Coordinates of C-alpha atoms in Angstrom, one line a residue:
X1 CA 150.2 214.1 92.3
X2 CA 153.3 215.5 90.0
X3 CA 154.5 219.0 90.3
X4 CA 153.4 220.6 87.8
X5 CA 156.8 222.0 86.0
X6 CA 159.1 219.1 85.4
X7 CA 160.8 220.3 82.0
X8 CA 164.5 221.5 81.5
X9 CA 166.3 222.3 78.8
X10 CA 169.9 221.4 79.3
X11 CA 172.4 223.9 77.1
X12 CA 175.5 223.3 78.8
X13 CA 176.9 222.4 81.8
X14 CA 177.5 218.6 83.1
X15 CA 176.3 216.0 79.7
X16 CA 176.4 218.9 77.2
X17 CA 178.4 219.4 73.7
X18 CA 180.5 222.8 72.9
X19 CA 178.9 225.7 71.8
X20 CA 177.8 225.6 69.1
X21 CA 177.3 229.1 66.5
X22 CA 174.3 229.2 64.6
X23 CA 175.7 229.5 61.7
X24 CA 177.8 226.4 62.3
X25 CA 174.9 224.6 62.9
X26 CA 172.4 226.0 59.6
X27 CA 175.5 225.0 57.0
X28 CA 175.6 221.4 58.5
X29 CA 171.5 221.8 58.3
X30 CA 171.6 222.7 54.3
X31 CA 173.7 219.9 54.0
X32 CA 171.2 217.2 55.3
X33 CA 168.9 219.2 53.3
X34 CA 170.3 219.2 49.8
X35 CA 171.6 215.7 50.6
X36 CA 168.0 214.6 51.7
X37 CA 166.8 215.9 48.8
X38 CA 168.9 214.9 45.8
X39 CA 167.5 212.5 43.7
X40 CA 166.4 208.6 44.6
X41 CA 169.8 206.7 44.5
X42 CA 170.2 204.2 42.2
X43 CA 168.8 200.2 42.5
X44 CA 171.2 198.8 45.2
X45 CA 172.2 202.7 46.7
X46 CA 169.6 202.8 48.6
X47 CA 171.8 201.6 51.6
X48 CA 174.8 203.9 51.3
X49 CA 172.9 207.0 51.0
X50 CA 171.2 205.9 53.9
X51 CA 174.6 205.7 55.3
X52 CA 175.7 208.8 54.8
X53 CA 172.2 210.8 56.2
X54 CA 172.6 209.1 59.4
X55 CA 176.6 210.1 59.5
X56 CA 175.3 214.0 58.9
X57 CA 172.1 213.0 61.4
X58 CA 174.6 211.5 64.2
X59 CA 177.2 215.1 63.5
X60 CA 174.4 217.0 64.3
X61 CA 172.7 215.3 67.0
X62 CA 176.3 215.6 68.9
X63 CA 176.7 219.0 68.5
X64 CA 173.3 218.9 70.3
X65 CA 173.7 217.6 72.6
X66 CA 171.8 217.9 75.7
X67 CA 169.7 220.9 74.6
X68 CA 166.5 218.6 74.8
X69 CA 163.3 219.4 75.8
X70 CA 162.5 216.3 79.1
X71 CA 160.9 216.1 81.5
X72 CA 162.1 214.5 85.1
X73 CA 161.4 211.4 86.7
X74 CA 160.0 208.3 85.7
X75 CA 157.3 208.5 82.3
X76 CA 154.8 206.4 85.5
X77 CA 155.3 209.8 87.6
X78 CA 152.9 211.2 85.4
X79 CA 150.1 208.8 85.4
X80 CA 147.8 210.1 88.0
X81 CA 148.3 213.6 86.5
X82 CA 147.0 212.5 83.4
X83 CA 144.1 211.0 85.2
X84 CA 142.5 214.0 87.1
X85 CA 143.3 216.0 84.0
X86 CA 141.2 213.6 81.9
X87 CA 138.4 213.0 84.5
X88 CA 138.3 216.9 85.0
X89 CA 138.0 217.6 81.3
X90 CA 135.0 215.1 81.2
X91 CA 136.3 211.6 80.2
X92 CA 135.2 208.1 81.8
X93 CA 137.8 207.3 83.3
X94 CA 136.6 204.8 86.0
X95 CA 136.7 201.9 84.6
X96 CA 140.2 201.7 83.8
X97 CA 144.0 202.4 85.3
X98 CA 146.9 202.8 83.1
X99 CA 149.0 199.3 84.3
X100 CA 152.5 198.2 83.0
X101 CA 152.4 194.7 81.2
X102 CA 155.5 194.5 81.2
X103 CA 156.9 192.9 77.9
X104 CA 153.6 194.9 76.3
X105 CA 154.5 197.9 77.9
X106 CA 152.2 200.1 79.9
X107 CA 147.8 199.8 78.9
X108 CA 145.0 199.8 80.3
X109 CA 143.7 197.3 83.2
X110 CA 140.2 196.6 84.2
X111 CA 139.3 197.9 87.4
X112 CA 135.6 196.6 87.6
X113 CA 134.6 193.3 85.3
X114 CA 133.3 195.1 81.6
X115 CA 130.5 193.3 78.9
X116 CA 131.8 192.6 75.2
X117 CA 129.9 196.0 73.6
X118 CA 130.0 198.0 76.9
X119 CA 130.7 202.0 76.6
X120 CA 133.5 202.3 79.6
X121 CA 135.6 204.9 77.9
X122 CA 134.8 208.4 75.9
X123 CA 137.2 211.5 75.1
X124 CA 136.0 214.9 74.6
X125 CA 136.9 216.7 71.9
X126 CA 138.9 219.6 73.9
X127 CA 141.1 217.1 76.1
X128 CA 142.4 216.4 71.9
X129 CA 145.0 217.2 69.9
X130 CA 144.2 218.3 66.2
X131 CA 145.1 219.7 63.0
X132 CA 141.9 222.3 63.9
X133 CA 143.7 222.8 67.2
X134 CA 146.9 223.4 66.1
X135 CA 145.9 226.0 63.8
X136 CA 145.0 227.8 66.3
X137 CA 147.5 227.1 68.6
X138 CA 150.8 229.5 68.4
X139 CA 151.8 227.5 65.2
X140 CA 148.6 228.8 63.6
X141 CA 150.6 232.3 61.9
X142 CA 153.2 229.7 60.2
X143 CA 150.8 227.1 59.3
X144 CA 148.9 229.5 57.3
X145 CA 152.0 230.4 54.8
X146 CA 153.3 227.0 54.8
X147 CA 152.4 225.5 52.5
X148 CA 153.8 221.2 53.8
X149 CA 152.2 222.2 57.6
X150 CA 149.0 222.7 55.2
X151 CA 149.6 219.6 53.0
X152 CA 150.6 217.7 56.3
X153 CA 148.8 217.0 58.4
X154 CA 150.6 214.2 60.5
X155 CA 153.7 216.8 60.4
X156 CA 151.3 220.1 61.3
X157 CA 150.4 216.8 64.6
X158 CA 154.2 216.1 65.7
X159 CA 155.2 220.2 65.1
X160 CA 152.0 221.3 67.5
X161 CA 152.9 218.3 70.4
X162 CA 156.5 220.2 70.2
X163 CA 155.7 223.7 70.7
X164 CA 153.2 223.3 73.6
X165 CA 155.1 220.7 75.5
X166 CA 157.7 223.6 75.4
X167 CA 155.2 225.4 76.5
X168 CA 154.6 225.6 80.8
X169 CA 151.4 226.5 80.5
X170 CA 150.0 224.0 77.9
X171 CA 146.8 222.7 78.8
X172 CA 148.0 219.2 77.4
X173 CA 150.7 218.5 79.5
X174 CA 149.3 216.5 81.3
X175 CA 148.9 214.2 78.1
X176 CA 152.2 215.2 77.0
X177 CA 154.5 214.3 79.5
X178 CA 153.0 210.9 80.5
X179 CA 154.6 210.2 76.7
X180 CA 157.0 207.7 76.4
X181 CA 160.5 209.7 76.3
X182 CA 161.6 207.2 73.3
X183 CA 159.8 204.4 70.9
X184 CA 160.7 201.1 69.6
X185 CA 160.5 202.2 65.9
X186 CA 163.2 202.4 63.3
X187 CA 163.9 206.2 63.7
X188 CA 165.4 204.9 67.0
X189 CA 167.3 201.8 65.5
X190 CA 171.2 201.2 66.0
X191 CA 172.6 200.8 62.5
X192 CA 173.2 197.7 63.4
X193 CA 170.2 196.5 64.4
X194 CA 168.1 197.9 61.1
X195 CA 171.7 196.0 59.2
X196 CA 169.8 193.1 59.8
X197 CA 166.2 194.7 57.8
X198 CA 168.5 194.3 54.4
X199 CA 167.3 192.1 52.0
X200 CA 164.2 192.8 54.2
X201 CA 160.6 194.2 52.1
X202 CA 159.9 196.1 54.5
X203 CA 163.8 198.2 54.3
X204 CA 162.9 200.1 51.6
X205 CA 160.3 201.8 53.8
X206 CA 162.2 201.9 56.6
X207 CA 165.6 203.3 55.5
X208 CA 163.1 206.3 53.2
X209 CA 161.1 206.3 56.7
X210 CA 164.2 208.4 58.2
X211 CA 165.3 209.5 54.8
X212 CA 161.8 211.9 54.3
X213 CA 162.4 212.3 59.0
X214 CA 165.7 214.0 58.4
X215 CA 164.8 215.8 55.5
X216 CA 161.8 217.3 57.4
X217 CA 163.7 218.5 60.6
X218 CA 166.3 220.0 58.5
X219 CA 163.3 222.1 56.9
X220 CA 161.6 223.2 59.9
X221 CA 164.7 224.0 61.4
X222 CA 165.7 225.9 58.8
X223 CA 161.9 227.4 59.0
X224 CA 162.3 227.8 62.5
X225 CA 165.1 229.7 62.9
X226 CA 164.3 231.9 59.9
X227 CA 160.6 232.5 59.4
X228 CA 158.8 235.7 61.0
X229 CA 156.3 234.1 61.9
X230 CA 158.1 231.7 63.2
X231 CA 160.2 234.1 66.2
X232 CA 157.1 233.9 69.3
X233 CA 157.3 229.7 69.0
X234 CA 158.3 228.4 72.1
X235 CA 160.9 225.7 70.3
X236 CA 162.6 228.0 68.7
X237 CA 165.8 227.6 70.7
X238 CA 166.2 223.9 71.8
X239 CA 164.5 222.1 68.5
X240 CA 166.6 219.2 67.8
X241 CA 167.3 215.8 66.7
X242 CA 166.2 213.9 68.7
X243 CA 163.0 216.3 69.2
X244 CA 161.4 216.3 66.1
X245 CA 162.6 212.5 65.6
X246 CA 160.5 211.7 69.4
X247 CA 157.1 213.9 68.1
X248 CA 157.2 212.2 64.7
X249 CA 156.8 208.9 66.4
X250 CA 154.5 210.0 69.5
X251 CA 152.3 210.8 66.4
X252 CA 153.5 207.4 64.2
X253 CA 152.2 205.4 66.8
X254 CA 149.4 207.3 68.3
X255 CA 147.6 209.3 65.5
X256 CA 144.0 208.5 64.5
X257 CA 141.0 210.5 62.4
X258 CA 137.8 211.8 63.5
X259 CA 135.4 214.0 62.3
X260 CA 135.7 217.5 62.1
X261 CA 133.4 219.5 64.4
X262 CA 130.9 219.6 61.3
X263 CA 131.5 216.7 60.8
X264 CA 131.6 217.8 56.7
X265 CA 135.9 215.8 56.8
X266 CA 138.4 214.2 58.7
X267 CA 141.2 215.7 60.8
X268 CA 144.1 214.2 62.5
X269 CA 144.2 213.4 66.5
X270 CA 146.1 212.9 68.9
X271 CA 143.6 210.4 71.6
X272 CA 145.1 210.5 75.8
X273 CA 144.0 208.1 77.5
X274 CA 142.5 205.5 74.5
X275 CA 145.7 205.4 72.8
X276 CA 147.6 203.8 76.7
X277 CA 145.0 200.9 75.2
X278 CA 147.3 197.4 73.2
X279 CA 146.2 196.3 70.1
X280 CA 145.1 193.0 69.5
X281 CA 143.2 190.4 67.1
X282 CA 139.4 192.1 67.3
X283 CA 137.2 194.3 65.5
X284 CA 137.1 198.3 65.2
X285 CA 135.2 199.1 68.6
X286 CA 136.0 203.1 68.6
X287 CA 133.8 206.1 66.9
X288 CA 133.1 209.3 67.2
X289 CA 129.8 210.5 68.3
X290 CA 129.3 213.8 66.8
X291 CA 125.6 214.2 68.8
X292 CA 127.6 214.4 72.6
X293 CA 131.3 215.4 70.3
X294 CA 133.3 212.4 71.7
X295 CA 135.0 209.9 71.0
X296 CA 133.9 206.4 72.6
X297 CA 135.3 203.0 72.9
X298 CA 133.3 200.0 73.5
X299 CA 134.6 196.8 74.8
X300 CA 135.7 194.1 72.3
X301 CA 134.9 191.2 74.8
X302 CA 134.8 190.4 78.0
X303 CA 136.7 191.7 80.6
X304 CA 137.3 190.8 84.2
X305 CA 138.5 192.4 86.9
X306 CA 142.3 192.9 86.4
X307 CA 142.6 191.9 83.1
X308 CA 144.5 194.5 80.1
X309 CA 141.9 195.8 77.9
X310 CA 142.9 195.7 74.5
X311 CA 142.2 198.2 70.8
X312 CA 142.2 196.4 67.3
X313 CA 144.7 199.1 65.3
X314 CA 143.2 197.4 62.4
X315 CA 144.5 194.8 59.3
X316 CA 148.3 196.2 59.3
X317 CA 151.2 194.1 58.1
X318 CA 153.8 193.1 61.4
X319 CA 156.1 195.2 58.7
X320 CA 153.5 198.0 59.4
X321 CA 153.4 197.3 63.2
X322 CA 157.8 197.6 63.0
X323 CA 158.2 200.9 60.9
X324 CA 154.3 202.2 62.4
X325 CA 154.1 201.4 65.6
X326 CA 157.6 200.1 66.6
X327 CA 155.9 196.4 67.8
X328 CA 156.0 193.3 66.2
X329 CA 152.6 190.9 67.1
X330 CA 153.3 187.4 66.8
X331 CA 149.5 186.3 66.1
X332 CA 149.0 188.6 64.3
X333 CA 145.8 186.9 61.3
X334 CA 146.3 189.8 58.7
X335 CA 150.4 189.2 57.9
X336 CA 151.0 189.6 54.8
X337 CA 154.1 190.4 52.6
X338 CA 154.2 192.9 49.1
X339 CA 154.6 191.1 45.6
X340 CA 154.7 193.6 42.6
X341 CA 153.3 192.2 39.1
X342 CA 153.0 193.5 35.5
X343 CA 152.6 191.8 31.7
X344 CA 155.0 193.1 30.1
X345 CA 154.2 195.7 27.3
X346 CA 156.4 194.0 24.9
X347 CA 154.3 190.7 25.2
X348 CA 152.2 189.9 22.5
X349 CA 149.4 189.0 24.1
X350 CA 149.4 192.6 26.5
X351 CA 146.8 194.8 24.5
X352 CA 144.3 191.9 25.6
X353 CA 145.8 190.9 28.2
X354 CA 145.3 194.2 29.9
X355 CA 141.6 195.1 28.4
X356 CA 140.2 192.1 30.2
X357 CA 142.3 193.1 33.3
X358 CA 141.2 196.6 32.0
X359 CA 137.3 195.4 32.2
X360 CA 137.8 193.7 36.0
X361 CA 139.0 196.8 36.6
X362 CA 142.2 195.5 37.6
X363 CA 145.8 197.6 36.3
X364 CA 147.8 195.3 34.4
X365 CA 150.9 196.9 36.5
X366 CA 150.7 196.6 40.2
X367 CA 151.5 195.5 43.9
X368 CA 149.5 193.1 45.3
X369 CA 149.6 190.8 48.7
X370 CA 150.5 187.2 50.1
X371 CA 148.7 186.1 53.0
X372 CA 150.5 184.8 56.1
X373 CA 146.3 182.0 56.4
X374 CA 144.0 179.9 53.0
X375 CA 143.9 181.5 51.0
X376 CA 147.5 182.9 50.4
X377 CA 146.3 185.4 47.7
X378 CA 143.3 187.4 47.5
X379 CA 140.4 187.2 44.1
X380 CA 142.3 190.4 42.6
X381 CA 145.6 188.6 42.4
X382 CA 143.4 185.7 41.4
X383 CA 141.8 187.0 38.8
X384 CA 145.1 189.3 37.7
X385 CA 146.9 185.9 37.6
X386 CA 144.3 183.6 35.7
X387 CA 144.5 186.8 33.2
X388 CA 148.1 186.2 33.5
X389 CA 148.2 183.1 32.2
X390 CA 144.9 182.6 29.7
X391 CA 145.8 182.2 26.3
X392 CA 145.2 184.1 22.9
X393 CA 142.3 181.1 23.0
X394 CA 141.0 182.5 26.8
X395 CA 141.6 185.9 25.9
X396 CA 139.2 186.5 23.0
X397 CA 136.2 184.1 24.9
X398 CA 137.0 186.6 27.7
X399 CA 136.9 189.4 25.3
X400 CA 134.5 188.5 22.3
X401 CA 132.9 184.8 23.6
X402 CA 129.3 184.1 24.5
X403 CA 128.6 186.1 27.5
X404 CA 132.1 187.9 27.4
X405 CA 130.9 190.0 30.3
X406 CA 129.3 188.0 32.6
X407 CA 132.0 186.1 32.1
X408 CA 134.6 189.1 33.9
X409 CA 132.7 188.0 37.5
X410 CA 134.4 184.8 37.6
X411 CA 137.3 185.8 37.5
X412 CA 138.2 185.9 41.6
X413 CA 136.1 183.0 41.9
X414 CA 138.1 180.2 42.6
X415 CA 135.0 177.5 42.1
X416 CA 135.2 178.5 38.0
X417 CA 138.2 178.5 37.2
X418 CA 139.2 179.7 33.3
X419 CA 140.7 176.3 32.8
X420 CA 142.3 173.5 34.0
X421 CA 145.6 174.2 32.2
X422 CA 145.1 177.9 33.4
X423 CA 144.5 176.7 37.2
X424 CA 148.5 174.1 36.9
X425 CA 149.3 177.7 34.7
X426 CA 149.1 180.0 37.2
X427 CA 149.6 178.7 41.2
X428 CA 152.6 176.3 38.8
X429 CA 154.1 181.0 38.8
X430 CA 153.2 181.5 42.4
X431 CA 154.9 178.5 43.3
X432 CA 158.3 179.0 41.7
X433 CA 157.8 182.8 42.5
X434 CA 157.0 183.0 45.7
X435 CA 160.5 180.5 45.9
X436 CA 162.3 182.7 43.8
X437 CA 161.7 185.7 45.9
X438 CA 163.1 182.9 49.4
X439 CA 166.3 183.2 47.6
X440 CA 166.0 187.2 47.8
X441 CA 167.4 186.6 51.4
X442 CA 170.7 187.0 53.3
X443 CA 169.6 183.9 56.0
X444 CA 167.4 181.6 56.1
X445 CA 165.0 180.7 58.1
X446 CA 166.3 177.8 60.3
X447 CA 169.2 180.9 60.7
X448 CA 167.1 183.3 61.7
X449 CA 165.4 180.8 64.8
X450 CA 169.0 180.0 65.9
X451 CA 170.0 184.0 66.2
X452 CA 166.3 185.0 68.2
X453 CA 167.6 181.8 70.7
X454 CA 170.0 184.0 71.7
X455 CA 169.4 185.9 75.3
X456 CA 171.8 188.5 74.3
X457 CA 169.6 190.0 71.6
X458 CA 169.1 193.8 71.9
X459 CA 165.3 194.8 71.8
X460 CA 165.2 196.0 68.0
X461 CA 167.7 193.0 66.5
X462 CA 165.0 190.6 68.1
X463 CA 162.1 192.5 65.9
X464 CA 163.9 193.4 63.1
X465 CA 165.1 189.2 62.9
X466 CA 161.4 188.3 64.1
X467 CA 160.0 190.2 60.4
X468 CA 162.6 188.9 58.3
X469 CA 161.8 185.7 59.7
X470 CA 157.7 186.4 59.2
X471 CA 158.6 187.3 55.7
X472 CA 160.4 184.4 55.0
X473 CA 156.9 182.1 56.4
X474 CA 154.5 184.2 54.4
X475 CA 156.2 183.0 51.2
X476 CA 157.1 179.5 53.2
X477 CA 153.2 178.7 53.3
X478 CA 152.5 180.2 49.7
X479 CA 154.6 178.2 47.7
X480 CA 154.2 175.4 49.5
X481 CA 149.5 175.8 48.6
X482 CA 151.0 176.9 44.7
X483 CA 152.9 173.7 45.1
X484 CA 149.3 171.2 46.8
X485 CA 147.3 173.5 44.1
X486 CA 149.0 172.5 40.8
X487 CA 149.1 168.8 41.8
X488 CA 145.7 170.0 42.5
X489 CA 144.3 170.9 39.6
X490 CA 147.6 169.2 37.1
X491 CA 144.4 165.7 38.3
X492 CA 141.7 166.7 37.5
X493 CA 143.1 167.5 33.9
X494 CA 144.8 163.6 34.4
X495 CA 141.2 162.7 35.0
X496 CA 139.5 164.5 32.4
X497 CA 137.4 166.2 35.9
X498 CA 134.6 168.5 33.8
X499 CA 134.9 172.4 34.7
X500 CA 132.5 174.3 36.0
X501 CA 130.2 175.8 33.9
X502 CA 129.2 179.8 35.2
X503 CA 125.7 180.1 34.7
X504 CA 124.0 184.2 34.5
X505 CA 121.8 182.9 37.8
X506 CA 125.4 182.6 39.4
X507 CA 125.9 186.3 39.9
X508 CA 122.7 186.7 42.6
X509 CA 125.2 184.5 44.3
X510 CA 128.4 185.9 43.7
X511 CA 126.9 189.8 44.5
X512 CA 125.0 188.4 48.2
X513 CA 128.2 186.1 49.5
X514 CA 130.1 187.3 52.5
X515 CA 133.7 185.2 51.5
X516 CA 135.9 187.5 49.7
X517 CA 137.1 185.3 46.5
X518 CA 133.5 184.9 45.4
X519 CA 132.4 188.8 45.5
X520 CA 132.7 190.0 41.3
X521 CA 135.9 192.1 41.2
X522 CA 134.3 194.3 39.5
X523 CA 131.9 195.2 42.6
X524 CA 134.8 195.5 45.4
X525 CA 137.3 198.4 45.7
X526 CA 141.0 197.2 44.6
X527 CA 142.9 197.2 47.5
X528 CA 146.2 197.1 46.7
X529 CA 147.8 199.3 44.5
X530 CA 149.0 199.9 40.7
X531 CA 152.5 200.8 40.0
X532 CA 155.0 203.6 41.1
X533 CA 152.2 204.6 43.4
X534 CA 153.2 203.5 47.1
X535 CA 150.3 202.8 49.9
X536 CA 149.6 205.9 52.0
X537 CA 147.6 207.8 54.4
X538 CA 147.5 210.9 55.1
X539 CA 144.7 213.1 56.0
X540 CA 142.2 212.9 53.2
X541 CA 143.3 209.5 51.5
X542 CA 141.0 206.6 51.5
X543 CA 144.1 203.8 52.8
X544 CA 142.3 203.1 56.6
X545 CA 143.7 200.0 57.8
X546 CA 140.8 199.3 59.2
X547 CA 138.7 199.9 56.3
X548 CA 137.3 196.1 56.4
X549 CA 136.8 196.0 60.3
X550 CA 133.6 198.1 60.2
X551 CA 130.9 196.7 62.6
X552 CA 127.2 197.9 63.0
X553 CA 127.8 198.7 67.0
X554 CA 124.8 200.2 68.8
X555 CA 125.3 203.3 67.6
X556 CA 123.0 206.4 66.2
X557 CA 123.8 208.0 62.4
X558 CA 125.5 210.5 64.0
X559 CA 129.0 208.0 65.3
X560 CA 132.0 208.1 62.9
X561 CA 134.5 205.4 63.2
X562 CA 138.2 206.1 64.4
X563 CA 140.5 205.2 63.0
X564 CA 144.2 204.3 64.1
X565 CA 146.7 205.8 60.9
X566 CA 150.1 205.5 59.4
X567 CA 152.2 208.5 60.0
X568 CA 152.7 209.1 56.3
X569 CA 156.9 209.7 56.2
X570 CA 157.2 206.5 53.8
X571 CA 155.6 207.9 50.7
X572 CA 155.2 211.2 50.8
X573 CA 158.0 214.5 50.0
X574 CA 157.5 217.9 49.3

């Protein structure tokens, strides 16, 4: 068992910087807040803004050196306390132990054979750190008076975590001490490591994440120092940027959605012990049992004694894993890149195309996804491209022709082309667009592969290069797939092959099929997002990273699935 109090705050002496006056620090914080709150930079100037913000942050970090709260010893020293605390509070922890799995970090190792779908872990509500527990803590008075905390549950959790870490009497200390002291999210990258992501699709989210984190830190630093409701907060005398970065990363890599006690809505939570599980491909196997008021996890597969126990985090891309979790997952079957497409409003046929798309439930301008597997495009993207490439006569047919309404159901179905010429056009467009996107990268796939062979690469540099290589490989596959499809339909056209006809009886097949490409567009929820919007997850958001992976486990009606969700720093601001 570890010591009960092993926390220290170093403010002076060895390793600490000279004492900084409150006025000097507040001036720097105000400058940072002003810089981060200014209008978004013009296109191409984002990196320059990042350098300026990072420069201010580094000035602040230098003056705050030695002032952060740290725990003595290694993280591993506190695992026995964590497991004892969990058992004392009613958690089920007798089927596994915490083990270091090398490159994967710490995880759970089975201490006995576990069968697939066997309930092997549960964590009662009283162990969870939630937005509700934050409201009932010393943070409550500030929460009740600050609209940012009320609007952003993830930020509330981060400050809740910091307040409890600074409180030697906190009931959550066994959990907090077991958390990593640093993370591998891009917030911890060196400048040259972030620079490796320039030209990738992920870089804008990385830069926005850093800017928003810096802005939030500056805002809450001023709030904690000046607001009467914050006068008694334990973190008031020691609230550094490194502290906030740590708390943000802790929440970002661990937060989940669970139901409130009455089950009427969802809230955000940190789930001790369970959050030690590492990720693999599969299905969501964790839920919340309202009757027993606890989080429950069943085994994703059969596990033999001494094997690592995995869970499925959800259908995340590798960009999302890197930005929000701090790792790159090599065998990610859900990897994808974004592609922004829209019908130009200056196009002569804009109104007709927009109307057909509207009837299919698809916006005229949207961010879609290109997938790493086959088919590389979703039914929604197929439908969009078909409409995008329609001639005036084809548009009239889908708007005014015989059974025009029913034809809308076929737009996302690969078995019912609009015409052979339309298929040739859309796949040619996709092939060309993917090839053009590949040219925007600063390096080739071959060059990235060579760089990854260097033994002296830092972990963050390696992850950054792996991510940009993965993006290129998806685009290369999409371009190759587009070419193959184009040649396939050119052959159909040359052979004067008959076009498959859509019959009204086919609608039953479309509605009952499990294949995404065969489902009618208007019967499915659109997964892509409109132009001007960004994918975001908050406690009230509809977007859950496990949204397509719900499986009917053997649970009663009060069993609600739990999802790992994104820390919403990329798109939310104030």
